[in-house]
């Protein structure tokens, strides 16, 4: 796996990639990193079920958000904070609990942001070594390696918006690799672990099941996915977990937009798209497990194109875009246009933390600037612009899906 | 791939240096300080006027920043801000509308600069005569008044606490740049251990890159 680094030209690029990431790490801030680290800090105080704890103690807590992630996120960050506590210093707990806007301008902020992003750096640098296993030729491996390391979109998302998505991305990519090598038990465990951080890999399950050879494989794979998920979720299962994590974010968002067909029923655009994709695969004869990544890629492509998404979610599709770019040399411009437009949409949200406030660790004065939303508002309806961009990416997703699926049926 | 490497490297360098520097040009005014911690609120409606006396700590007074409650945008009425000098002469007014004020938003109310404002006393008042008690905007208060914030009156009656606000002062980009650099420098250098560690890591990587590029470039 590491033989790719034998060539010093790639060592040089690897070092440059690390340098670029280190330059960003301390100086850009999104409030999510503080929120989930504040919530995870209760692990070292012995809080086992963070979901019930946050609801029961909501009145006395300075930061009042619910814990919207799945349990492994809590366990991971809580444990990590314990490990690095000698380096965090005595003021970290005060900083992470500080709900005021001035917290990010306190001395120590650069240290905390740097240290808290180190796991992202490690996983981000590990990912290209996984990616190269999707290719056979040395040139393709090299291109994939470089494309991930110097992909500006993933760098922005990981080190600027710094949500926890890189962890399930790496785990689900590992699961897919193992799946393609027909090591279904390990694949199931990794997929279960990925779901233990964020639920989105559940979308992959129906498609992966269709690539399994026989009922024995089906049983092994699904059993180990279920056992892993249940082992993670059951200790935390409660009404508070359901309300905070299970019915938040994507799980409900996929129900919108929808088309009212009367009598209380609605057609859900996201579900329609994914169902069409699923049954396209269902009727296909001679499925090749090496093509399984393609369906996972199209799943995410169609899902993002039809729901209101957070910018950090785009990381889920990033490795597949690299694979698509290498394999589909004729049509790859389309997917980069898709990604660029998809990236622009959240920057136009009416949310300071998406743009201007990212610079607040450098100086609080940047918060005085208007957001792109406010600037655009003076010229045109920003919601209409978001809608137009989203409609365009939906159109591109349809075309890319058609091009990809046509290939399988030729 | 070389183009991508160059593009991404330049983009990151821009994000670290060029973007923060460029945005300095867009910052036209700076606040007098950090907004005091928010406590309760006071409503403004009909004849209920809030007035706050203060000493301007800088020249070019150009605005007041205050946090306002307006749940569900229920208030859509006109709001008036007035600035009086130490002889009770009206020197500036500014209008805004409740329909543009989100709940809990920090609102910057701007007016034409008062050039020689440094160390001068002023009173700013805020009112919304068309609002009723039911749909009144609520202005956030504080019990941690800065030293330059003086008497606070609610409907003409002096009270102990004050409004949670900052004043804005028009500045040139040089002053903004200096303020931003000072803030960054303080936050970076004051955490000495981290600063040394971080600079060392960067230097090690840059040196390694330089070594490989110069001495091993044949590979």
Coordinates of C-alpha atoms in Angstrom, one line a residue:
Chain A
X1 CA 0.0 0.0 0.0
X2 CA 2.8 2.4 0.8
X3 CA 5.0 1.4 -2.1
X4 CA 3.6 4.3 -4.0
X5 CA 5.7 6.6 -1.9
X6 CA 8.9 5.0 -3.1
X7 CA 9.3 7.6 -5.7
X8 CA 10.5 10.8 -4.1
X9 CA 8.5 13.0 -6.5
X10 CA 5.4 11.6 -4.7
X11 CA 7.1 12.1 -1.3
X12 CA 7.6 15.7 -2.3
X13 CA 3.9 16.0 -3.2
X14 CA 2.9 14.3 0.0
X15 CA 4.9 16.7 2.0
X16 CA 3.5 19.7 0.1
X17 CA -0.1 18.3 0.7
X18 CA 0.7 18.1 4.4
X19 CA 2.1 21.6 4.5
X20 CA -1.0 23.1 2.8
X21 CA -3.3 21.4 5.3
X22 CA -1.2 22.5 8.3
X23 CA -1.4 26.1 7.1
X24 CA -5.2 26.0 7.2
X25 CA -5.7 24.0 10.4
X26 CA -5.3 26.6 13.2
X27 CA -6.8 29.6 11.4
X28 CA -10.2 28.6 10.1
X29 CA -13.2 27.9 12.3
X30 CA -16.7 26.6 12.0
X31 CA -18.8 26.4 15.2
X32 CA -19.6 22.7 14.8
X33 CA -16.1 21.7 15.9
X34 CA -16.6 23.4 19.2
X35 CA -20.2 22.1 19.7
X36 CA -19.5 18.5 19.2
X37 CA -16.2 18.7 21.2
X38 CA -18.1 20.4 24.0
X39 CA -20.7 17.6 24.0
X40 CA -18.0 14.9 23.8
X41 CA -16.1 16.4 26.7
X42 CA -18.7 14.9 29.0
X43 CA -17.3 11.4 28.3
X44 CA -14.3 12.1 30.6
X45 CA -16.8 13.0 33.4
X46 CA -18.3 9.6 33.1
X47 CA -21.4 10.5 31.1
X48 CA -22.4 7.4 29.2
X49 CA -25.6 8.4 27.4
X50 CA -24.9 11.9 26.0
X51 CA -28.4 12.1 24.5
X52 CA -30.3 11.9 27.7
X53 CA -27.7 13.9 29.6
X54 CA -27.9 16.9 27.3
X55 CA -31.7 17.0 27.4
X56 CA -31.9 16.6 31.2
X57 CA -29.3 19.2 31.9
X58 CA -30.2 21.6 29.1
X59 CA -31.1 24.5 31.3
X60 CA -27.7 24.6 33.1
X61 CA -25.5 24.0 30.0
X62 CA -23.9 26.9 28.2
X63 CA -24.3 25.3 24.8
X64 CA -27.8 24.0 24.4
X65 CA -27.7 22.0 21.1
X66 CA -28.7 18.4 21.1
X67 CA -26.2 15.8 20.1
X68 CA -27.2 15.1 16.5
X69 CA -24.5 12.5 15.7
X70 CA -24.5 8.8 16.2
X71 CA -22.7 7.3 19.3
X72 CA -19.3 6.6 17.9
X73 CA -18.8 10.3 17.3
X74 CA -19.2 10.9 21.0
X75 CA -17.0 8.0 22.0
X76 CA -14.3 8.9 19.5
X77 CA -14.0 12.6 20.4
X78 CA -14.4 12.0 24.1
X79 CA -11.6 9.5 24.0
X80 CA -9.4 11.6 21.8
X81 CA -9.7 14.6 24.2
X82 CA -8.6 12.3 27.0
X83 CA -5.5 11.2 25.0
X84 CA -4.5 14.7 24.0
X85 CA -5.4 16.4 27.3
X86 CA -1.8 17.1 28.3
X87 CA -1.4 19.1 25.1
X88 CA -4.7 20.9 25.4
X89 CA -3.9 22.5 28.6
X90 CA -6.0 23.7 31.6
X91 CA -8.0 26.3 29.7
X92 CA -9.5 23.9 27.1
X93 CA -12.6 23.0 29.0
X94 CA -13.3 26.7 29.7
X95 CA -12.8 27.5 26.0
X96 CA -15.0 24.6 24.7
X97 CA -17.8 25.5 27.2
X98 CA -17.7 29.2 26.3
X99 CA -20.9 29.9 24.3
X100 CA -20.0 33.5 23.5
X101 CA -19.0 34.8 20.1
X102 CA -15.7 35.9 21.7
X103 CA -14.6 32.4 22.6
X104 CA -12.9 31.9 19.2
X105 CA -10.7 35.0 19.8
X106 CA -9.3 33.7 23.1
X107 CA -5.6 32.8 23.4
X108 CA -5.2 29.1 22.9
X109 CA -7.8 28.9 20.1
X110 CA -5.1 28.1 17.4
X111 CA -3.7 25.3 19.5
X112 CA -7.2 23.8 20.1
X113 CA -8.2 24.0 16.5
X114 CA -4.9 22.5 15.4
X115 CA -5.0 19.6 17.8
X116 CA -8.7 18.9 17.3
X117 CA -8.1 18.6 13.5
X118 CA -5.2 16.2 13.7
X119 CA -7.5 13.1 13.4
X120 CA -8.9 14.6 10.3
X121 CA -5.3 15.1 8.9
X122 CA -4.4 11.5 9.7
X123 CA -7.5 10.1 8.0
X124 CA -7.4 12.4 5.1
X125 CA -3.8 11.4 4.4
X126 CA -4.7 7.7 4.8
X127 CA -7.6 7.9 2.3
X128 CA -5.5 8.1 -1.0
X129 CA -3.8 4.9 0.0
X130 CA -7.2 3.3 0.1
X131 CA -8.3 5.0 -3.2
X132 CA -5.4 3.6 -5.2
X133 CA -6.7 0.1 -4.6
X134 CA -9.6 0.8 -6.9
X135 CA -7.2 1.0 -9.9
X136 CA -4.9 -1.4 -11.6
X137 CA -2.5 0.7 -13.6
X138 CA 0.3 2.6 -12.0
X139 CA -0.7 5.8 -13.8
X140 CA -4.3 5.6 -12.5
X141 CA -3.0 4.9 -9.0
X142 CA -0.7 7.9 -9.2
X143 CA -3.4 10.2 -10.6
X144 CA -5.9 9.1 -7.9
X145 CA -3.3 9.7 -5.2
X146 CA -2.5 13.2 -6.4
X147 CA -6.1 14.0 -7.2
X148 CA -7.2 13.3 -3.6
X149 CA -4.2 15.1 -2.0
X150 CA -4.7 18.2 -4.1
X151 CA -8.5 18.3 -4.4
X152 CA -9.3 21.8 -3.1
X153 CA -12.9 20.9 -2.3
X154 CA -12.1 18.1 0.2
X155 CA -9.3 20.3 1.7
X156 CA -11.8 23.1 2.3
X157 CA -14.5 20.8 3.7
X158 CA -12.2 18.9 6.1
X159 CA -10.0 21.7 7.4
X160 CA -12.3 24.7 7.2
X161 CA -15.7 23.3 8.0
X162 CA -14.2 20.5 10.0
X163 CA -17.1 18.3 10.7
X164 CA -16.7 14.7 11.5
X165 CA -17.6 13.3 8.1
X166 CA -14.1 12.1 7.1
X167 CA -14.3 9.3 9.6
X168 CA -17.3 7.5 8.1
X169 CA -16.0 8.4 4.6
X170 CA -12.8 6.5 5.3
X171 CA -14.6 3.6 7.0
X172 CA -17.2 3.2 4.2
X173 CA -14.5 3.4 1.6
X174 CA -12.6 0.6 3.4
X175 CA -15.8 -1.3 3.6
X176 CA -16.3 -1.0 -0.2
X177 CA -12.8 -2.1 -0.9
X178 CA -13.2 -5.2 1.3
X179 CA -16.6 -5.8 -0.4
X180 CA -15.0 -5.7 -3.8
X181 CA -12.4 -8.2 -2.6
X182 CA -15.4 -10.4 -1.4
X183 CA -14.4 -10.2 2.3
X184 CA -18.0 -9.6 3.3
X185 CA -17.7 -10.1 7.0
X186 CA -15.0 -7.4 7.4
X187 CA -16.8 -5.2 4.9
X188 CA -20.0 -5.5 7.0
X189 CA -18.2 -4.6 10.2
X190 CA -16.6 -1.5 8.6
X191 CA -19.9 -0.4 7.1
X192 CA -21.5 -0.8 10.6
X193 CA -18.7 1.2 12.1
X194 CA -19.2 3.9 9.5
X195 CA -22.9 4.0 10.3
X196 CA -22.0 4.3 13.9
X197 CA -20.6 7.7 13.2
X198 CA -23.2 9.0 10.7
X199 CA -26.2 7.2 9.2
X200 CA -25.7 8.1 5.5
X201 CA -23.9 4.8 4.6
X202 CA -27.2 3.1 5.2
X203 CA -28.1 4.4 1.7
X204 CA -25.4 2.0 0.3
X205 CA -26.8 -1.1 1.8
X206 CA -29.6 -1.9 -0.6
X207 CA -27.2 -1.5 -3.5
X208 CA -24.5 -3.6 -2.0
X209 CA -26.9 -6.4 -1.2
X210 CA -27.6 -6.8 -5.0
X211 CA -24.0 -7.6 -5.7
X212 CA -23.7 -10.5 -3.2
X213 CA -23.2 -13.9 -4.9
X214 CA -25.6 -16.0 -2.9
X215 CA -27.7 -16.2 0.2
X216 CA -24.8 -17.3 2.4
X217 CA -22.9 -14.1 1.5
X218 CA -26.1 -12.1 2.0
X219 CA -26.5 -13.6 5.5
X220 CA -22.9 -13.0 6.5
X221 CA -22.8 -9.4 5.3
X222 CA -26.2 -8.3 6.7
X223 CA -25.6 -10.1 10.0
X224 CA -22.3 -8.4 10.6
X225 CA -23.6 -5.0 9.5
X226 CA -26.6 -5.4 11.9
X227 CA -24.5 -6.8 14.8
X228 CA -22.1 -3.9 14.5
X229 CA -24.8 -1.3 14.3
X230 CA -26.8 -2.8 17.2
X231 CA -23.7 -3.1 19.4
X232 CA -23.1 0.6 18.9
X233 CA -26.6 1.9 19.1
X234 CA -28.3 -0.3 21.7
X235 CA -26.5 1.0 24.7
X236 CA -27.6 4.6 23.7
X237 CA -31.0 3.8 22.5
X238 CA -33.6 6.1 24.1
X239 CA -36.3 8.5 23.2
X240 CA -33.7 11.3 23.4
X241 CA -31.4 9.4 20.9
X242 CA -34.3 9.0 18.5
X243 CA -35.3 12.6 18.7
X244 CA -31.8 14.1 18.6
X245 CA -29.9 11.8 16.2
X246 CA -32.2 9.4 14.5
X247 CA -34.7 11.8 13.1
X248 CA -32.4 14.7 12.4
X249 CA -30.5 15.8 9.3
X250 CA -30.6 13.5 6.3
X251 CA -33.0 11.0 7.7
X252 CA -35.9 13.5 7.5
X253 CA -34.5 15.6 4.7
X254 CA -34.7 12.9 2.1
X255 CA -38.5 13.2 2.5
X256 CA -38.3 16.7 0.9
X257 CA -38.9 18.0 -1.6
X258 CA -42.1 16.2 -2.4
X259 CA -44.9 16.4 -4.9
X260 CA -48.4 16.5 -3.4
X261 CA -50.5 13.8 -5.0
X262 CA -53.5 14.4 -2.8
X263 CA -55.2 12.8 0.1
X264 CA -52.2 13.4 2.3
X265 CA -49.7 11.6 0.1
X266 CA -46.6 13.0 -1.5
X267 CA -44.0 11.7 -4.0
X268 CA -40.6 12.3 -2.5
X269 CA -38.1 13.3 -5.2
X270 CA -35.1 11.8 -3.4
X271 CA -36.8 8.5 -2.8
X272 CA -38.1 8.4 -6.4
X273 CA -34.5 8.9 -7.7
X274 CA -33.0 6.3 -5.5
X275 CA -35.7 3.8 -6.2
X276 CA -35.2 4.2 -9.9
X277 CA -31.5 3.6 -9.5
X278 CA -32.0 0.6 -7.3
X279 CA -34.4 -1.1 -9.7
X280 CA -32.1 -0.3 -12.6
X281 CA -29.5 -2.4 -10.8
X282 CA -32.1 -5.0 -9.7
X283 CA -32.9 -6.0 -13.2
X284 CA -29.3 -6.0 -14.4
X285 CA -27.9 -9.4 -15.3
X286 CA -24.2 -10.1 -14.8
X287 CA -23.5 -7.5 -12.1
X288 CA -19.8 -7.1 -11.6
X289 CA -18.8 -6.3 -8.0
X290 CA -16.0 -4.0 -9.3
X291 CA -18.9 -1.7 -10.5
X292 CA -20.5 -1.5 -7.1
X293 CA -18.7 1.8 -6.4
X294 CA -20.6 3.3 -9.4
X295 CA -24.0 2.8 -7.8
X296 CA -22.9 4.2 -4.5
X297 CA -21.6 7.2 -6.3
X298 CA -24.9 7.7 -8.2
X299 CA -26.8 7.2 -5.0
X300 CA -25.0 10.1 -3.4
X301 CA -25.1 12.2 -6.6
X302 CA -28.9 11.9 -6.9
X303 CA -29.4 12.3 -3.2
X304 CA -27.5 15.6 -3.0
X305 CA -29.1 16.9 -6.1
X306 CA -32.6 16.5 -4.6
X307 CA -32.2 17.5 -0.9
X308 CA -31.0 20.6 1.0
X309 CA -27.6 19.6 2.1
X310 CA -24.8 20.8 4.4
X311 CA -21.5 21.6 2.7
X312 CA -19.6 19.0 4.7
X313 CA -21.8 16.3 3.4
X314 CA -20.1 16.8 0.0
X315 CA -17.2 14.9 1.4
X316 CA -19.2 11.7 1.2
X317 CA -19.1 11.8 -2.6
X318 CA -15.6 13.2 -2.9
X319 CA -13.7 9.8 -3.1
X320 CA -16.2 8.6 -5.7
X321 CA -15.7 11.7 -7.8
X322 CA -11.9 10.9 -7.8
X323 CA -12.7 7.3 -9.0
X324 CA -15.1 8.6 -11.6
X325 CA -12.6 11.1 -12.9
X326 CA -10.0 8.5 -13.4
X327 CA -12.2 5.9 -15.0
X328 CA -14.5 8.1 -17.1
X329 CA -12.0 10.2 -19.0
X330 CA -14.6 11.3 -21.6
X331 CA -17.3 12.7 -19.3
X332 CA -15.4 13.8 -16.3
X333 CA -15.9 17.6 -16.8
X334 CA -19.5 17.2 -16.0
X335 CA -18.9 15.9 -12.5
X336 CA -16.5 18.7 -11.7
X337 CA -19.1 21.2 -12.8
X338 CA -21.6 19.5 -10.6
X339 CA -19.2 19.6 -7.6
X340 CA -18.3 23.3 -8.1
X341 CA -22.0 24.3 -8.3
X342 CA -22.9 22.1 -5.4
X343 CA -20.1 23.7 -3.4
X344 CA -21.4 27.2 -4.2
X345 CA -25.0 26.5 -2.9
X346 CA -24.2 26.4 0.8
X347 CA -22.0 29.4 0.5
X348 CA -25.1 31.4 -0.4
X349 CA -27.1 30.2 2.7
X350 CA -28.2 32.9 5.2
X351 CA -25.6 31.7 7.7
X352 CA -22.6 33.7 8.7
X353 CA -20.7 30.6 9.9
X354 CA -20.6 29.3 6.3
X355 CA -18.5 32.2 5.0
X356 CA -17.4 35.3 6.9
X357 CA -17.2 33.9 10.4
X358 CA -14.8 31.2 9.2
X359 CA -12.1 33.8 9.6
X360 CA -13.0 34.8 13.1
X361 CA -10.0 33.1 14.7
X362 CA -7.8 35.5 12.8
X363 CA -9.8 38.5 13.9
X364 CA -13.3 39.3 15.3
X365 CA -13.5 42.2 12.9
X366 CA -14.3 39.9 10.0
X367 CA -17.7 39.3 11.5
X368 CA -18.6 42.9 10.6
X369 CA -18.6 42.0 6.9
X370 CA -21.7 41.1 5.0
X371 CA -22.3 37.5 3.9
X372 CA -22.6 36.6 0.2
X373 CA -26.3 36.1 1.0
X374 CA -26.7 39.7 2.2
X375 CA -24.7 41.0 -0.8
X376 CA -26.8 39.0 -3.2
X377 CA -30.0 40.1 -1.5
X378 CA -29.3 43.7 -2.7
X379 CA -29.4 42.5 -6.3
X380 CA -31.6 39.5 -6.5
X381 CA -33.5 36.8 -4.4
X382 CA -30.7 34.6 -3.0
X383 CA -33.2 31.7 -2.4
X384 CA -34.0 31.8 -6.1
X385 CA -30.3 31.7 -7.0
X386 CA -29.9 28.7 -4.7
X387 CA -32.8 27.0 -6.3
X388 CA -31.5 27.6 -9.8
X389 CA -28.1 26.2 -8.9
X390 CA -29.7 23.2 -7.2
X391 CA -31.9 22.6 -10.2
X392 CA -28.9 22.7 -12.5
X393 CA -27.0 20.2 -10.4
X394 CA -30.1 17.9 -10.5
X395 CA -30.0 18.2 -14.3
X396 CA -26.3 17.3 -14.4
X397 CA -26.9 14.4 -12.0
X398 CA -29.6 13.0 -14.3
X399 CA -27.3 13.2 -17.3
X400 CA -24.3 11.6 -15.5
X401 CA -26.6 8.8 -14.2
X402 CA -27.9 8.2 -17.8
X403 CA -24.4 8.2 -19.2
X404 CA -23.2 5.8 -16.5
X405 CA -26.1 3.4 -16.6
X406 CA -26.2 3.3 -20.4
X407 CA -22.7 1.9 -20.3
X408 CA -23.9 -1.1 -18.2
X409 CA -26.8 -1.9 -20.5
X410 CA -24.9 -1.6 -23.8
Chain B
X1 CA -2.2 16.9 -12.6
X2 CA 0.5 19.6 -12.4
X3 CA -2.1 22.3 -13.0
X4 CA -4.2 21.0 -10.2
X5 CA -1.2 20.9 -7.8
X6 CA -0.4 24.5 -8.7
X7 CA -4.0 25.6 -8.5
X8 CA -4.6 24.1 -5.1
X9 CA -1.4 25.4 -3.7
X10 CA -2.1 28.9 -4.9
X11 CA -5.7 28.7 -3.6
X12 CA -4.6 27.6 -0.1
X13 CA -1.9 30.4 0.0
X14 CA -4.6 32.8 -1.1
X15 CA -6.9 31.6 1.7
X16 CA -4.2 32.1 4.3
X17 CA -2.8 35.5 3.1
X18 CA -4.6 37.1 0.2
X19 CA -8.3 36.6 1.3
X20 CA -7.8 37.9 4.8
X21 CA -5.8 40.9 3.5
X22 CA -8.3 41.7 0.7
X23 CA -11.3 41.6 3.1
X24 CA -9.6 44.3 5.2
X25 CA -10.4 46.7 2.4
X26 CA -14.1 45.9 2.9
X27 CA -14.1 46.6 6.6
X28 CA -15.0 50.3 6.8
X29 CA -15.5 50.7 10.6
X30 CA -14.4 49.0 13.8
X31 CA -16.3 48.6 17.1
X32 CA -15.4 50.3 20.3
X33 CA -14.8 46.9 21.9
X34 CA -16.5 43.6 22.7
X35 CA -20.3 43.8 23.2
X36 CA -21.0 43.5 26.9
X37 CA -22.7 40.2 28.0
X38 CA -26.4 40.1 27.3
X39 CA -28.9 39.9 30.2
X40 CA -32.5 40.8 30.2
X41 CA -34.3 43.0 27.7
X42 CA -36.4 46.2 27.6
X43 CA -39.2 46.8 25.2
X44 CA -39.6 49.8 23.0
X45 CA -43.1 50.8 22.0
X46 CA -45.3 53.9 21.9
X47 CA -43.7 56.5 24.3
X48 CA -41.3 53.9 25.8
X49 CA -38.0 55.3 24.7
X50 CA -34.6 54.0 25.8
X51 CA -31.7 56.5 26.0
X52 CA -28.1 55.7 26.8
X53 CA -25.4 58.3 27.5
X54 CA -21.8 57.4 26.5
X55 CA -18.4 58.9 25.8
X56 CA -17.2 58.2 22.3
X57 CA -13.7 56.7 22.7
X58 CA -12.7 57.3 19.1
X59 CA -13.3 59.8 16.3
X60 CA -15.6 59.3 13.4
X61 CA -18.5 57.9 15.3
X62 CA -20.6 56.2 12.6
X63 CA -22.9 53.7 14.2
X64 CA -24.4 51.8 17.1
X65 CA -24.5 48.1 17.3
X66 CA -27.1 46.5 19.6
X67 CA -28.9 43.1 19.9
X68 CA -32.6 43.0 19.4
X69 CA -35.3 40.4 20.0
X70 CA -38.0 40.1 17.4
X71 CA -39.5 36.6 17.6
X72 CA -40.8 35.3 14.3
X73 CA -40.3 38.8 12.9
X74 CA -43.6 39.8 14.6
X75 CA -42.6 43.5 14.7
X76 CA -42.5 45.1 11.3
X77 CA -42.8 48.7 12.4
X78 CA -40.4 51.7 12.0
X79 CA -37.6 52.1 14.6
X80 CA -35.8 55.4 15.1
X81 CA -32.4 55.9 16.5
X82 CA -31.4 59.5 17.5
X83 CA -28.0 60.8 18.6
X84 CA -27.8 63.9 20.8
X85 CA -24.7 65.8 21.7
X86 CA -23.8 67.0 25.2
X87 CA -26.0 70.1 24.6
X88 CA -29.0 68.0 23.8
X89 CA -28.9 68.9 20.2
X90 CA -30.0 66.3 17.7
X91 CA -27.0 65.5 15.5
X92 CA -27.9 62.3 13.8
X93 CA -30.9 60.1 13.1
X94 CA -31.3 56.6 11.5
X95 CA -34.3 54.6 10.7
X96 CA -34.8 50.9 10.4
X97 CA -37.7 48.5 10.2
X98 CA -38.6 45.6 12.4
X99 CA -39.3 43.4 9.4
X100 CA -35.6 43.4 8.7
X101 CA -34.6 42.4 12.2
X102 CA -34.3 38.7 13.0
X103 CA -34.8 37.5 16.5
X104 CA -31.7 38.0 18.7
X105 CA -29.8 39.6 15.8
X106 CA -26.9 42.0 16.4
X107 CA -28.0 45.0 14.4
X108 CA -25.6 47.7 13.2
X109 CA -27.4 51.0 12.9
X110 CA -25.3 53.3 10.8
X111 CA -25.3 57.1 10.2
X112 CA -23.1 59.8 8.7
X113 CA -19.8 60.0 10.6
X114 CA -19.5 62.5 13.4
X115 CA -15.9 63.4 12.8
X116 CA -14.5 64.9 16.0
X117 CA -16.3 62.6 18.3
X118 CA -13.4 61.4 20.4
X119 CA -14.0 61.9 24.2
X120 CA -17.3 63.7 23.5
X121 CA -20.4 62.9 25.4
X122 CA -23.5 61.8 23.5
X123 CA -26.8 60.3 24.2
X124 CA -28.4 57.7 21.8
X125 CA -32.0 56.9 22.0
X126 CA -34.1 54.2 20.4
X127 CA -37.8 54.1 20.0
X128 CA -40.6 52.7 18.0
X129 CA -43.7 54.8 18.4
X130 CA -45.9 52.8 16.0
X131 CA -45.3 49.5 17.9
X132 CA -47.5 48.2 20.6
X133 CA -46.7 46.3 23.8
X134 CA -47.7 43.1 22.1
X135 CA -45.4 43.3 19.1
X136 CA -42.6 45.5 20.7
X137 CA -39.0 44.9 19.8
X138 CA -36.9 44.1 22.8
X139 CA -33.4 45.6 23.2
X140 CA -30.8 43.6 25.1
X141 CA -29.4 45.0 28.4
X142 CA -26.3 44.3 30.4
X143 CA -25.0 44.6 33.9
X144 CA -21.4 44.8 32.7
X145 CA -21.3 48.4 31.4
X146 CA -17.9 49.5 30.1
X147 CA -16.5 52.6 31.7
X148 CA -17.3 54.9 28.8
X149 CA -21.0 53.9 29.0
X150 CA -22.8 56.3 31.4
X151 CA -26.4 56.9 32.4
X152 CA -29.2 54.7 31.0
X153 CA -32.8 55.8 31.1
X154 CA -36.0 53.9 30.5
X155 CA -38.9 56.2 29.6
X156 CA -37.0 59.0 31.2
X157 CA -36.3 57.2 34.4
X158 CA -32.6 56.5 35.3
X159 CA -31.8 52.8 36.1
X160 CA -28.7 51.0 37.3
X161 CA -28.1 48.7 34.4
X162 CA -27.4 49.7 30.7
X163 CA -27.9 48.7 27.1
X164 CA -25.5 46.0 25.7
X165 CA -24.1 47.8 22.8
X166 CA -20.9 48.9 21.0
X167 CA -20.2 52.1 19.0
X168 CA -18.7 52.0 15.5
X169 CA -16.0 54.3 14.2
X170 CA -15.0 54.8 10.6
X171 CA -11.4 54.0 10.0
X172 CA -9.0 53.6 7.1
X173 CA -7.8 50.2 6.0
X174 CA -4.4 50.8 7.6
X175 CA -6.0 51.0 11.0
X176 CA -8.1 47.9 10.3
X177 CA -5.1 46.0 9.2
X178 CA -3.2 47.0 12.2
X179 CA -6.1 46.0 14.5
X180 CA -6.4 42.6 12.8
X181 CA -2.7 41.9 12.8
X182 CA -2.5 42.9 16.5
X183 CA -5.3 40.5 17.4
X184 CA -3.8 37.6 15.4
X185 CA -0.3 38.3 16.8
X186 CA -1.6 38.4 20.3
X187 CA -3.5 35.2 20.0
X188 CA -0.6 33.4 18.3
X189 CA 2.4 34.6 20.2
X190 CA 0.7 34.6 23.6
X191 CA 0.4 30.8 23.3
X192 CA 4.2 30.6 23.1
X193 CA 4.5 26.8 23.3
X194 CA 2.1 26.3 20.4
X195 CA 3.7 29.1 18.4
X196 CA 7.1 27.5 18.7
X197 CA 5.8 24.0 17.9
X198 CA 3.8 25.2 14.9
X199 CA 6.5 27.3 13.4
X200 CA 9.0 24.4 13.9
X201 CA 6.7 21.9 12.1
X202 CA 6.2 24.2 9.2
X203 CA 10.0 24.9 8.9
X204 CA 10.8 21.2 9.1
X205 CA 8.4 20.4 6.2
X206 CA 9.5 23.4 4.1
X207 CA 13.2 22.4 4.7
X208 CA 12.4 18.8 3.7
X209 CA 10.7 19.9 0.6
X210 CA 13.6 22.2 -0.2
X211 CA 16.1 19.4 0.4
X212 CA 14.2 16.9 -1.8
X213 CA 13.7 19.4 -4.5
X214 CA 17.3 20.6 -4.6
X215 CA 19.4 17.5 -3.9
X216 CA 17.1 14.7 -5.1
X217 CA 15.5 16.3 -8.1
X218 CA 16.8 13.6 -10.4
X219 CA 14.3 11.2 -8.9

